[in-house]
């Protein structure tokens, strides 16, 4: 051929070629799915790698059900294999048909087998699984010993308000706890139904408007755990994530003490001007800064210690100055459908505002 055709699909294809291509695509898709599942396991923590007592209980039940299902499947498919083979051999050989007496005996045996194998045994397995699951779930309702802290987590479209009512602390998208100690977590919603989920520490718990659900959480190891909204709640449901950070006791106490303090005073003239910009701009209508604005502004996250947080917009962006600037200028471009409007400021005012917010540690 003189000219190379770059679009292969312009070439006529015979059916077998098409089938071959389709099979190739299927294999490629399956391989991609398997690779994604395996590689995904490296990045995304899963519930089957528990790091706390509640998640360990869930994983225990899960594995028990999984192996039960494996054993049942192996038995059922082995019997199916025998049946198919027997039907084929009896079709090939000229076995005489059973007499009516023999036939009735075979029918009786088959009925008994179906009733026991297909009815009684599955019923027993399902009853055992139900009892096991319910008793496992009941453990979660009992308050464990040694609970010192209560944390109220309120779901918003599309971020998490985090409050330590005994300490006057309000923050967002980041939950800190002492490692190895259970905390009481009260789950609420400010708008629609969300679901609170830290896969390595606990099962998914709904956050329902007008209702408070209580769970007890504990992390066995210090570290940062991934948390996510697990109930479709609107356009940015996928970007409604948080960090659950288990810290050594002294580290946690120090964090709590810093968070309980009022906002830091600006240390230079630019940040001072930025504070005035903040108070006079629409920002203060939705966001509180303790010690500066009235606490009534709760539509958006509390910004008293904004600069101490690791991420912005519910783990959508790392909290670095460039991202904060971009977020203020174009929140709808970054996270379309979220509740934050863009704020128009003069360039000097904008820089001053960034300097002020950057000092809120
Ligand atoms: Cu909140 Cu999905």
Short mmCIF file of C-alpha atoms and ligand atoms in Angstrom, two decimals:
data_model
loop_
_atom_site.label_atom_id
_atom_site.label_comp_id
_atom_site.label_asym_id
_atom_site.label_seq_id
_atom_site.Cartn_x
_atom_site.Cartn_y
_atom_site.Cartn_z
CA UNK A 1 0.00 0.00 0.00
CA UNK A 2 1.35 3.40 -0.93
CA UNK A 3 -0.23 5.52 1.80
CA UNK A 4 -0.26 4.44 5.38
CA UNK A 5 -3.68 4.82 6.92
CA UNK A 6 -3.29 5.94 10.53
CA UNK A 7 -6.83 5.11 11.47
CA UNK A 8 -6.90 1.33 11.58
CA UNK A 9 -10.69 1.27 11.82
CA UNK A 10 -10.95 2.60 8.23
CA UNK A 11 -9.63 -0.73 7.01
CA UNK A 12 -12.25 -3.35 6.25
CA UNK A 13 -12.25 -6.05 8.88
CA UNK A 14 -13.41 -9.62 8.55
CA UNK A 15 -15.64 -10.87 11.43
CA UNK A 16 -12.95 -13.11 12.94
CA UNK A 17 -10.56 -10.14 13.07
CA UNK A 18 -13.19 -8.07 14.84
CA UNK A 19 -13.87 -10.86 17.34
CA UNK A 20 -10.14 -11.19 17.86
CA UNK A 21 -9.80 -7.44 18.49
CA UNK A 22 -12.77 -7.52 20.88
CA UNK A 23 -11.25 -10.41 22.85
CA UNK A 24 -7.95 -8.48 22.97
CA UNK A 25 -9.72 -5.42 24.34
CA UNK A 26 -11.51 -7.54 26.96
CA UNK A 27 -8.24 -9.09 28.10
CA UNK A 28 -6.63 -5.63 28.24
CA UNK A 29 -9.56 -4.24 30.26
CA UNK A 30 -9.45 -7.17 32.69
CA UNK A 31 -5.66 -6.80 33.08
CA UNK A 32 -6.08 -3.07 33.74
CA UNK A 33 -8.77 -3.72 36.34
CA UNK A 34 -6.61 -6.31 38.13
CA UNK A 35 -3.55 -4.03 37.98
CA UNK A 36 -5.60 -1.09 39.28
CA UNK A 37 -6.92 -3.21 42.15
CA UNK A 38 -3.42 -4.41 43.05
CA UNK A 39 -1.69 -1.04 42.64
CA UNK A 40 -4.63 0.75 44.26
CA UNK A 41 -4.04 -1.40 47.31
CA UNK A 42 -0.60 0.17 47.67
CA UNK A 43 -1.90 3.72 47.85
CA UNK A 44 -5.36 3.50 49.29
CA UNK A 45 -5.70 1.99 52.76
CA UNK A 46 -8.35 -0.68 52.87
CA UNK A 47 -10.73 -1.88 55.54
CA UNK A 48 -9.07 -5.32 55.48
CA UNK A 49 -5.87 -3.79 56.87
CA UNK A 50 -7.37 -2.66 60.21
CA UNK A 51 -5.50 -0.45 62.68
CA UNK A 52 -8.11 -0.19 65.42
CA UNK A 53 -10.41 -2.51 67.42
CA UNK A 54 -13.64 -1.65 65.57
CA UNK A 55 -12.13 -2.17 62.11
CA UNK A 56 -10.44 -5.37 63.34
CA UNK A 57 -13.85 -6.74 64.37
CA UNK A 58 -15.30 -5.85 60.97
CA UNK A 59 -12.35 -7.47 59.17
CA UNK A 60 -12.71 -10.61 61.33
CA UNK A 61 -16.39 -10.95 60.32
CA UNK A 62 -15.53 -10.19 56.68
CA UNK A 63 -12.87 -12.93 56.47
CA UNK A 64 -15.13 -15.43 58.18
CA UNK A 65 -17.92 -14.74 55.63
CA UNK A 66 -15.39 -14.77 52.79
CA UNK A 67 -13.97 -18.21 53.67
CA UNK A 68 -17.47 -19.59 54.27
CA UNK A 69 -18.39 -18.39 50.76
CA UNK A 70 -15.22 -19.99 49.34
CA UNK A 71 -15.95 -23.38 50.95
CA UNK A 72 -19.62 -23.29 49.85
CA UNK A 73 -18.63 -22.33 46.26
CA UNK A 74 -16.03 -25.09 46.01
CA UNK A 75 -18.54 -27.72 47.21
CA UNK A 76 -21.35 -26.49 44.93
CA UNK A 77 -19.18 -26.28 41.80
CA UNK A 78 -17.59 -29.68 42.50
CA UNK A 79 -21.07 -31.27 42.74
CA UNK A 80 -22.11 -29.43 39.59
CA UNK A 81 -19.04 -30.80 37.79
CA UNK A 82 -19.92 -34.37 38.88
CA UNK A 83 -23.52 -33.95 37.72
CA UNK A 84 -22.48 -32.66 34.29
CA UNK A 85 -19.97 -35.47 33.83
CA UNK A 86 -22.46 -38.13 34.89
CA UNK A 87 -25.14 -36.78 32.56
CA UNK A 88 -22.67 -36.92 29.65
CA UNK A 89 -21.49 -40.48 30.34
CA UNK A 90 -25.02 -41.80 30.81
CA UNK A 91 -26.07 -40.16 27.51
CA UNK A 92 -23.19 -41.94 25.73
CA UNK A 93 -23.72 -45.42 27.22
CA UNK A 94 -26.86 -47.40 26.59
CA UNK A 95 -27.84 -47.80 30.23
CA UNK A 96 -31.28 -49.36 30.59
CA UNK A 97 -33.92 -46.96 31.94
CA UNK A 98 -34.67 -47.52 35.64
CA UNK A 99 -37.85 -49.30 36.54
CA UNK A 100 -40.59 -47.16 38.07
CA UNK A 101 -39.71 -48.53 41.54
CA UNK A 102 -36.04 -47.60 41.15
CA UNK A 103 -37.07 -44.21 39.73
CA UNK A 104 -39.19 -43.42 42.80
CA UNK A 105 -36.26 -44.32 45.09
CA UNK A 106 -33.92 -42.03 43.13
CA UNK A 107 -36.52 -39.23 43.22
CA UNK A 108 -36.85 -39.53 47.01
CA UNK A 109 -33.07 -39.41 47.48
CA UNK A 110 -32.83 -36.35 45.21
CA UNK A 111 -35.63 -34.52 47.05
CA UNK A 112 -33.95 -35.17 50.41
CA UNK A 113 -30.62 -33.96 49.06
CA UNK A 114 -32.14 -30.76 47.67
CA UNK A 115 -34.02 -30.02 50.92
CA UNK A 116 -30.94 -30.50 53.08
CA UNK A 117 -28.23 -29.18 50.71
CA UNK A 118 -30.29 -26.40 49.14
CA UNK A 119 -32.52 -25.40 52.08
CA UNK A 120 -31.41 -26.48 55.53
CA UNK A 121 -27.62 -25.98 55.26
CA UNK A 122 -27.85 -22.53 53.56
CA UNK A 123 -30.44 -21.45 56.18
CA UNK A 124 -28.10 -22.52 59.01
CA UNK A 125 -25.17 -20.68 57.40
CA UNK A 126 -27.24 -17.50 56.91
CA UNK A 127 -28.58 -17.60 60.49
CA UNK A 128 -25.03 -18.04 61.84
CA UNK A 129 -23.81 -15.14 59.67
CA UNK A 130 -26.65 -12.89 60.88
CA UNK A 131 -26.03 -13.68 64.57
CA UNK A 132 -22.30 -13.16 64.10
CA UNK A 133 -22.79 -9.80 62.34
CA UNK A 134 -25.36 -8.48 64.85
CA UNK A 135 -23.30 -9.48 67.90
CA UNK A 136 -20.23 -7.93 66.24
CA UNK A 137 -22.11 -4.68 65.60
CA UNK A 138 -23.48 -4.63 69.17
CA UNK A 139 -19.89 -4.40 70.44
CA UNK A 140 -19.61 -0.98 68.76
CA UNK A 141 -22.45 0.50 70.84
CA UNK A 142 -20.86 -0.26 74.20
CA UNK A 143 -18.69 2.65 75.38
CA UNK A 144 -15.15 1.33 75.92
CA UNK A 145 -13.17 2.16 79.07
CA UNK A 146 -10.92 5.19 79.15
CA UNK A 147 -12.85 7.61 76.91
CA UNK A 148 -11.62 11.13 77.68
CA UNK A 149 -12.45 13.18 74.61
CA UNK A 150 -15.64 13.85 72.72
CA UNK A 151 -15.36 15.07 69.15
CA UNK A 152 -18.34 16.37 67.20
CA UNK A 153 -17.97 15.92 63.44
CA UNK A 154 -20.55 17.70 61.28
CA UNK A 155 -20.84 16.92 57.60
CA UNK A 156 -21.33 19.88 55.23
CA UNK A 157 -21.54 19.98 51.44
CA UNK A 158 -18.57 19.24 50.91
CA UNK A 159 -16.34 19.44 53.99
CA UNK A 160 -16.11 18.36 57.63
CA UNK A 161 -16.57 20.60 60.65
CA UNK A 162 -14.63 19.18 63.61
CA UNK A 163 -15.37 20.37 67.13
CA UNK A 164 -13.88 19.54 70.55
CA UNK A 165 -16.70 21.02 72.67
CA UNK A 166 -14.93 20.50 76.02
CA UNK A 167 -12.00 22.60 74.80
CA UNK A 168 -13.67 25.26 72.69
CA UNK A 169 -11.83 24.02 69.61
CA UNK A 170 -13.35 24.17 66.12
CA UNK A 171 -11.38 23.10 63.07
CA UNK A 172 -12.07 21.44 59.72
CA UNK A 173 -11.20 18.40 57.62
CA UNK A 174 -8.63 17.14 60.14
CA UNK A 175 -9.37 15.06 63.24
CA UNK A 176 -6.62 14.65 65.82
CA UNK A 177 -6.79 11.98 68.53
CA UNK A 178 -4.41 10.48 71.08
CA UNK A 179 -3.08 7.10 69.91
CA UNK A 180 -4.22 3.98 71.78
CA UNK A 181 -7.09 5.78 73.50
CA UNK A 182 -10.75 5.54 72.51
CA UNK A 183 -12.58 8.79 71.68
CA UNK A 184 -16.30 9.39 71.47
CA UNK A 185 -17.26 10.71 68.04
CA UNK A 186 -20.68 12.32 67.58
CA UNK A 187 -21.71 12.48 63.95
CA UNK A 188 -24.13 15.10 62.65
CA UNK A 189 -25.06 16.77 59.38
CA UNK A 190 -25.65 20.42 58.55
CA UNK A 191 -27.47 19.73 55.29
CA UNK A 192 -27.90 16.37 53.52
CA UNK A 193 -27.00 12.79 54.43
CA UNK A 194 -23.25 12.13 54.43
CA UNK A 195 -21.38 9.07 55.66
CA UNK A 196 -18.29 9.15 57.85
CA UNK A 197 -15.70 6.51 57.00
CA UNK A 198 -12.12 5.85 58.08
CA UNK A 199 -11.65 2.41 56.46
CA UNK A 200 -8.77 1.29 58.70
CA UNK A 201 -10.49 2.32 61.94
CA UNK A 202 -14.27 1.84 61.72
CA UNK A 203 -17.21 1.00 59.48
CA UNK A 204 -19.20 3.62 57.58
CA UNK A 205 -21.62 5.58 59.77
CA UNK A 206 -24.35 7.79 58.35
CA UNK A 207 -24.52 11.49 59.22
CA UNK A 208 -28.20 12.31 59.20
CA UNK A 209 -29.72 15.81 59.51
CA UNK A 210 -31.48 16.22 62.87
CA UNK A 211 -29.93 13.08 64.37
CA UNK A 212 -26.69 12.36 66.24
CA UNK A 213 -24.98 9.01 65.69
CA UNK A 214 -22.29 8.07 68.21
CA UNK A 215 -19.28 5.82 67.61
CA UNK A 216 -16.11 5.09 69.54
CA UNK A 217 -12.87 5.16 67.62
CA UNK A 218 -9.39 4.10 68.56
CA UNK A 219 -6.16 3.87 66.59
CA UNK A 220 -3.62 1.25 67.66
CA UNK A 221 -0.72 2.99 65.90
CA UNK A 222 0.23 6.64 65.58
CA UNK A 223 -0.16 7.88 62.02
CA UNK A 224 -2.37 9.62 59.50
CA UNK A 225 -5.44 7.73 58.39
CA UNK A 226 -7.48 8.46 55.30
CA UNK A 227 -11.15 9.37 55.78
CA UNK A 228 -13.90 9.84 53.23
CA UNK A 229 -17.57 10.58 52.74
CA UNK A 230 -19.20 7.29 51.79
CA UNK A 231 -22.70 8.46 50.87
CA UNK A 232 -23.40 10.30 47.63
CA UNK A 233 -24.20 13.85 48.77
CA UNK A 234 -23.90 16.01 45.67
CA UNK A 235 -21.58 17.17 42.95
CA UNK A 236 -18.40 17.19 45.06
CA UNK A 237 -19.06 14.01 47.04
CA UNK A 238 -15.86 12.53 45.60
CA UNK A 239 -13.82 15.44 46.96
CA UNK A 240 -15.16 15.20 50.51
CA UNK A 241 -12.23 13.67 52.35
CA UNK A 242 -10.41 14.22 55.61
CA UNK A 243 -7.39 13.19 57.64
CA UNK A 244 -7.66 11.28 60.90
CA UNK A 245 -4.40 11.84 62.76
CA UNK A 246 -3.47 9.68 65.76
CA UNK A 247 -0.68 11.29 67.81
CA UNK A 248 1.39 10.43 70.84
CA UNK A 249 -0.24 11.75 73.98
CA UNK A 250 2.04 14.80 74.55
CA UNK A 251 1.92 15.73 70.87
CA UNK A 252 -1.88 15.56 70.88
CA UNK A 253 -2.15 17.63 74.09
CA UNK A 254 0.11 20.30 72.59
CA UNK A 255 -1.98 20.36 69.39
CA UNK A 256 -5.21 20.71 71.37
CA UNK A 257 -3.75 23.55 73.44
CA UNK A 258 -2.64 25.45 70.33
CA UNK A 259 -6.02 24.95 68.67
CA UNK A 260 -7.84 26.20 71.79
CA UNK A 261 -5.99 29.52 71.67
CA UNK A 262 -7.40 32.54 69.85
CA UNK A 263 -6.03 33.45 66.44
CA UNK A 264 -2.42 34.66 66.27
CA UNK A 265 -1.89 38.42 66.10
CA UNK A 266 -0.40 39.59 62.79
CA UNK A 267 3.33 40.21 63.15
CA UNK A 268 3.93 42.63 60.26
CA UNK A 269 2.20 45.52 58.49
CA UNK A 270 1.12 43.50 55.45
CA UNK A 271 -0.55 40.85 57.59
CA UNK A 272 -2.15 43.59 59.71
CA UNK A 273 -3.63 45.10 56.58
CA UNK A 274 -4.70 41.58 55.55
CA UNK A 275 -6.62 41.23 58.79
CA UNK A 276 -8.61 44.39 57.96
CA UNK A 277 -9.21 43.07 54.43
CA UNK A 278 -10.54 39.81 55.90
CA UNK A 279 -12.95 41.56 58.26
CA UNK A 280 -14.26 43.91 55.55
CA UNK A 281 -14.43 41.33 52.75
CA UNK A 282 -17.24 38.80 52.17
CA UNK A 283 -14.90 36.15 53.70
CA UNK A 284 -15.99 37.05 57.24
CA UNK A 285 -19.64 36.45 56.40
CA UNK A 286 -19.01 32.69 56.18
CA UNK A 287 -15.75 32.03 58.05
CA UNK A 288 -14.95 32.61 61.73
CA UNK A 289 -11.60 33.57 63.17
CA UNK A 290 -11.78 33.20 66.94
CA UNK A 291 -10.93 36.41 68.75
CA UNK A 292 -11.60 38.46 65.62
CA UNK A 293 -15.03 37.79 64.15
CA UNK A 294 -18.30 36.76 65.78
CA UNK A 295 -18.56 32.97 65.98
CA UNK A 296 -21.91 33.04 64.13
CA UNK A 297 -20.25 32.69 60.72
CA UNK A 298 -20.43 28.92 60.28
CA UNK A 299 -21.24 28.48 56.61
CA UNK A 300 -17.58 27.77 55.84
CA UNK A 301 -14.74 26.22 57.83
CA UNK A 302 -13.41 28.02 60.93
CA UNK A 303 -10.13 29.67 59.92
CA UNK A 304 -8.64 30.41 63.39
CA UNK A 305 -5.74 28.00 62.78
CA UNK A 306 -6.06 27.54 59.03
CA UNK A 307 -2.30 27.52 58.38
CA UNK A 308 -1.80 24.59 60.78
CA UNK A 309 -3.92 22.30 58.60
CA UNK A 310 -2.36 20.03 56.00
CA UNK A 311 -4.94 20.34 53.24
CA UNK A 312 -7.48 22.77 51.78
CA UNK A 313 -11.06 22.18 50.67
CA UNK A 314 -11.47 18.79 52.37
CA UNK A 315 -8.22 17.25 51.13
CA UNK A 316 -8.67 18.56 47.60
CA UNK A 317 -5.33 20.46 47.68
CA UNK A 318 -2.20 20.48 49.86
CA UNK A 319 -2.26 23.58 52.07
CA UNK A 320 0.54 25.66 50.53
CA UNK A 321 0.37 29.42 49.73
CA UNK A 322 0.01 28.94 45.96
CA UNK A 323 -2.95 26.60 46.40
CA UNK A 324 -4.57 28.90 48.96
CA UNK A 325 -4.28 31.82 46.50
CA UNK A 326 -5.75 29.73 43.69
CA UNK A 327 -8.55 28.51 45.93
CA UNK A 328 -9.59 32.04 46.94
CA UNK A 329 -9.44 33.31 43.35
CA UNK A 330 -11.24 30.42 41.67
CA UNK A 331 -12.87 27.95 44.08
CA UNK A 332 -15.46 26.96 41.47
CA UNK A 333 -12.77 26.16 38.91
CA UNK A 334 -11.01 23.88 41.41
CA UNK A 335 -14.05 22.24 43.01
CA UNK A 336 -17.14 23.02 40.89
CA UNK A 337 -20.40 23.09 42.83
CA UNK A 338 -18.89 23.77 46.25
CA UNK A 339 -20.43 26.56 48.34
CA UNK A 340 -17.55 29.05 48.19
CA UNK A 341 -17.89 32.00 45.79
CA UNK A 342 -14.84 33.65 44.22
CA UNK A 343 -13.79 36.84 46.01
CA UNK A 344 -12.71 39.84 43.95
CA UNK A 345 -9.97 41.84 45.62
CA UNK A 346 -7.44 44.44 44.53
CA UNK A 347 -4.02 42.77 44.05
CA UNK A 348 -2.47 44.50 47.08
CA UNK A 349 -5.41 43.58 49.28
CA UNK A 350 -5.25 40.00 47.99
CA UNK A 351 -1.55 39.67 48.89
CA UNK A 352 -2.20 41.18 52.31
CA UNK A 353 -5.06 38.71 52.88
CA UNK A 354 -2.80 35.78 51.94
CA UNK A 355 -0.13 37.05 54.35
CA UNK A 356 -2.71 37.23 57.16
CA UNK A 357 -4.18 33.78 56.50
CA UNK A 358 -0.68 32.29 56.19
CA UNK A 359 0.05 33.51 59.74
CA UNK A 360 -2.97 31.74 61.28
CA UNK A 361 -0.99 28.83 62.67
CU1 LIG B 1 -20.73 14.01 51.78
CU2 LIG B 1 -20.73 12.39 50.08
#
